[in-house]
PDB file of C-alpha atoms in Angstrom:
ATOM      1  CA  MET A   1     110.038  75.125 121.713  1.00  0.00           C
ATOM      2  CA  ASN A   2     106.905  73.504 120.304  1.00  0.00           C
ATOM      3  CA  ASP A   3     105.508  73.944 116.807  1.00  0.00           C
ATOM      4  CA  SER A   4     102.783  76.450 117.654  1.00  0.00           C
ATOM      5  CA  LEU A   5     105.257  78.711 119.427  1.00  0.00           C
ATOM      6  CA  ARG A   6     107.636  78.489 116.473  1.00  0.00           C
ATOM      7  CA  PHE A   7     104.768  79.333 114.101  1.00  0.00           C
ATOM      8  CA  LEU A   8     103.802  82.404 116.152  1.00  0.00           C
ATOM      9  CA  ALA A   9     107.392  83.648 116.258  1.00  0.00           C
ATOM     10  CA  THR A  10     107.876  83.111 112.521  1.00  0.00           C
ATOM     11  CA  ALA A  11     104.603  84.813 111.643  1.00  0.00           C
ATOM     12  CA  GLY A  12     105.534  87.733 113.915  1.00  0.00           C
ATOM     13  CA  ALA A  13     108.925  88.070 112.242  1.00  0.00           C
ATOM     14  CA  VAL A  14     107.313  88.056 108.789  1.00  0.00           C
ATOM     15  CA  ALA A  15     104.807  90.696 109.910  1.00  0.00           C
ATOM     16  CA  ALA A  16     107.646  92.827 111.304  1.00  0.00           C
ATOM     17  CA  PHE A  17     109.485  92.551 107.981  1.00  0.00           C
ATOM     18  CA  ILE A  18     106.363  93.606 106.079  1.00  0.00           C
ATOM     19  CA  ALA A  19     105.944  96.544 108.469  1.00  0.00           C
ATOM     20  CA  ALA A  20     109.527  97.645 107.784  1.00  0.00           C
ATOM     21  CA  VAL A  21     109.003  97.442 104.013  1.00  0.00           C
ATOM     22  CA  ALA A  22     105.742  99.396 104.300  1.00  0.00           C
ATOM     23  CA  TRP A  23     107.433 102.029 106.462  1.00  0.00           C
ATOM     24  CA  ILE A  24     110.145 102.495 103.827  1.00  0.00           C
ATOM     25  CA  GLY A  25     107.491 102.699 101.100  1.00  0.00           C
ATOM     26  CA  ASP A  26     105.555 105.328 103.030  1.00  0.00           C
ATOM     27  CA  ARG A  27     108.678 107.414 103.604  1.00  0.00           C
ATOM     28  CA  ARG A  28     109.534 107.215  99.898  1.00  0.00           C
ATOM     29  CA  ARG A  29     106.025 108.376  99.051  1.00  0.00           C
ATOM     30  CA  MET A  30     106.275 111.348 101.416  1.00  0.00           C
ATOM     31  CA  LYS A  31     109.636 112.447 100.030  1.00  0.00           C
ATOM     32  CA  ARG A  32     108.851 112.027  96.314  1.00  0.00           C
ATOM     33  CA  ARG A  33     109.872 114.758  93.907  1.00  0.00           C
ATOM     34  CA  ASN A  34     106.936 114.529  91.521  1.00  0.00           C
ATOM     35  CA  LEU A  35     103.824 115.161  93.634  1.00  0.00           C
ATOM     36  CA  ASP A  36     101.507 113.877  90.908  1.00  0.00           C
ATOM     37  CA  ARG A  37     102.904 110.315  91.084  1.00  0.00           C
ATOM     38  CA  VAL A  38     101.150 109.082  94.207  1.00  0.00           C
ATOM     39  CA  GLY A  39     101.077 105.345  93.505  1.00  0.00           C
ATOM     40  CA  PHE A  40      98.391 102.886  94.461  1.00  0.00           C
ATOM     41  CA  MET A  41      99.648 101.060  97.567  1.00  0.00           C
ATOM     42  CA  PRO A  42      98.141 102.063 100.926  1.00  0.00           C
ATOM     43  CA  TRP A  43     101.500 101.981 102.727  1.00  0.00           C
ATOM     44  CA  THR A  44     100.239 103.569 105.945  1.00  0.00           C
ATOM     45  CA  THR A  45      97.454 101.014 106.329  1.00  0.00           C
ATOM     46  CA  ILE A  46      99.770  98.115 105.522  1.00  0.00           C
ATOM     47  CA  PHE A  47     102.296  99.421 108.045  1.00  0.00           C
ATOM     48  CA  PHE A  48      99.693  99.814 110.782  1.00  0.00           C
ATOM     49  CA  TRP A  49      98.139  96.350 110.471  1.00  0.00           C
ATOM     50  CA  SER A  50     101.414  94.504 110.008  1.00  0.00           C
ATOM     51  CA  LEU A  51     103.007  96.280 112.981  1.00  0.00           C
ATOM     52  CA  LEU A  52      99.974  95.449 115.110  1.00  0.00           C
ATOM     53  CA  ALA A  53     100.173  91.801 114.034  1.00  0.00           C
ATOM     54  CA  ALA A  54     103.925  91.701 114.702  1.00  0.00           C
ATOM     55  CA  ILE A  55     103.547  93.145 118.194  1.00  0.00           C
ATOM     56  CA  LEU A  56     100.749  90.750 119.105  1.00  0.00           C
ATOM     57  CA  LEU A  57     102.334  87.625 117.618  1.00  0.00           C
ATOM     58  CA  LEU A  58     105.809  88.292 119.000  1.00  0.00           C
ATOM     59  CA  GLY A  59     104.363  89.294 122.358  1.00  0.00           C
ATOM     60  CA  ILE A  60     102.321  86.113 122.660  1.00  0.00           C
ATOM     61  CA  SER A  61     105.207  83.915 121.569  1.00  0.00           C
ATOM     62  CA  GLY A  62     107.654  85.720 123.865  1.00  0.00           C
ATOM     63  CA  ARG A  63     105.308  85.418 126.812  1.00  0.00           C
ATOM     64  CA  ALA A  64     104.799  81.712 126.173  1.00  0.00           C
ATOM     65  CA  TRP A  65     108.529  81.152 125.669  1.00  0.00           C
ATOM     66  CA  LEU A  66     109.552  82.998 128.821  1.00  0.00           C
ATOM     67  CA  GLY A  67     106.676  81.628 130.873  1.00  0.00           C
ATOM     68  CA  GLY A  68     107.289  78.070 129.806  1.00  0.00           C
ATOM     69  CA  ASN A  69     103.727  77.460 128.605  1.00  0.00           C
TER      70      ASN A  69
END
């Protein structure tokens, strides 16, 4: 496993972790008791972009790892 492949896999794992945290934050926002306390973080947008990055980075690194390139 070369360094660029390791970097892609690590960055994909970090993006997947951020997507999981954003998903939890979005669910907490939807199920809040006080409807006036909306917060300021755009959890849905953060979730979308980090999940997209995770899928792309992990897909590219997995393809390179399995393909041997």
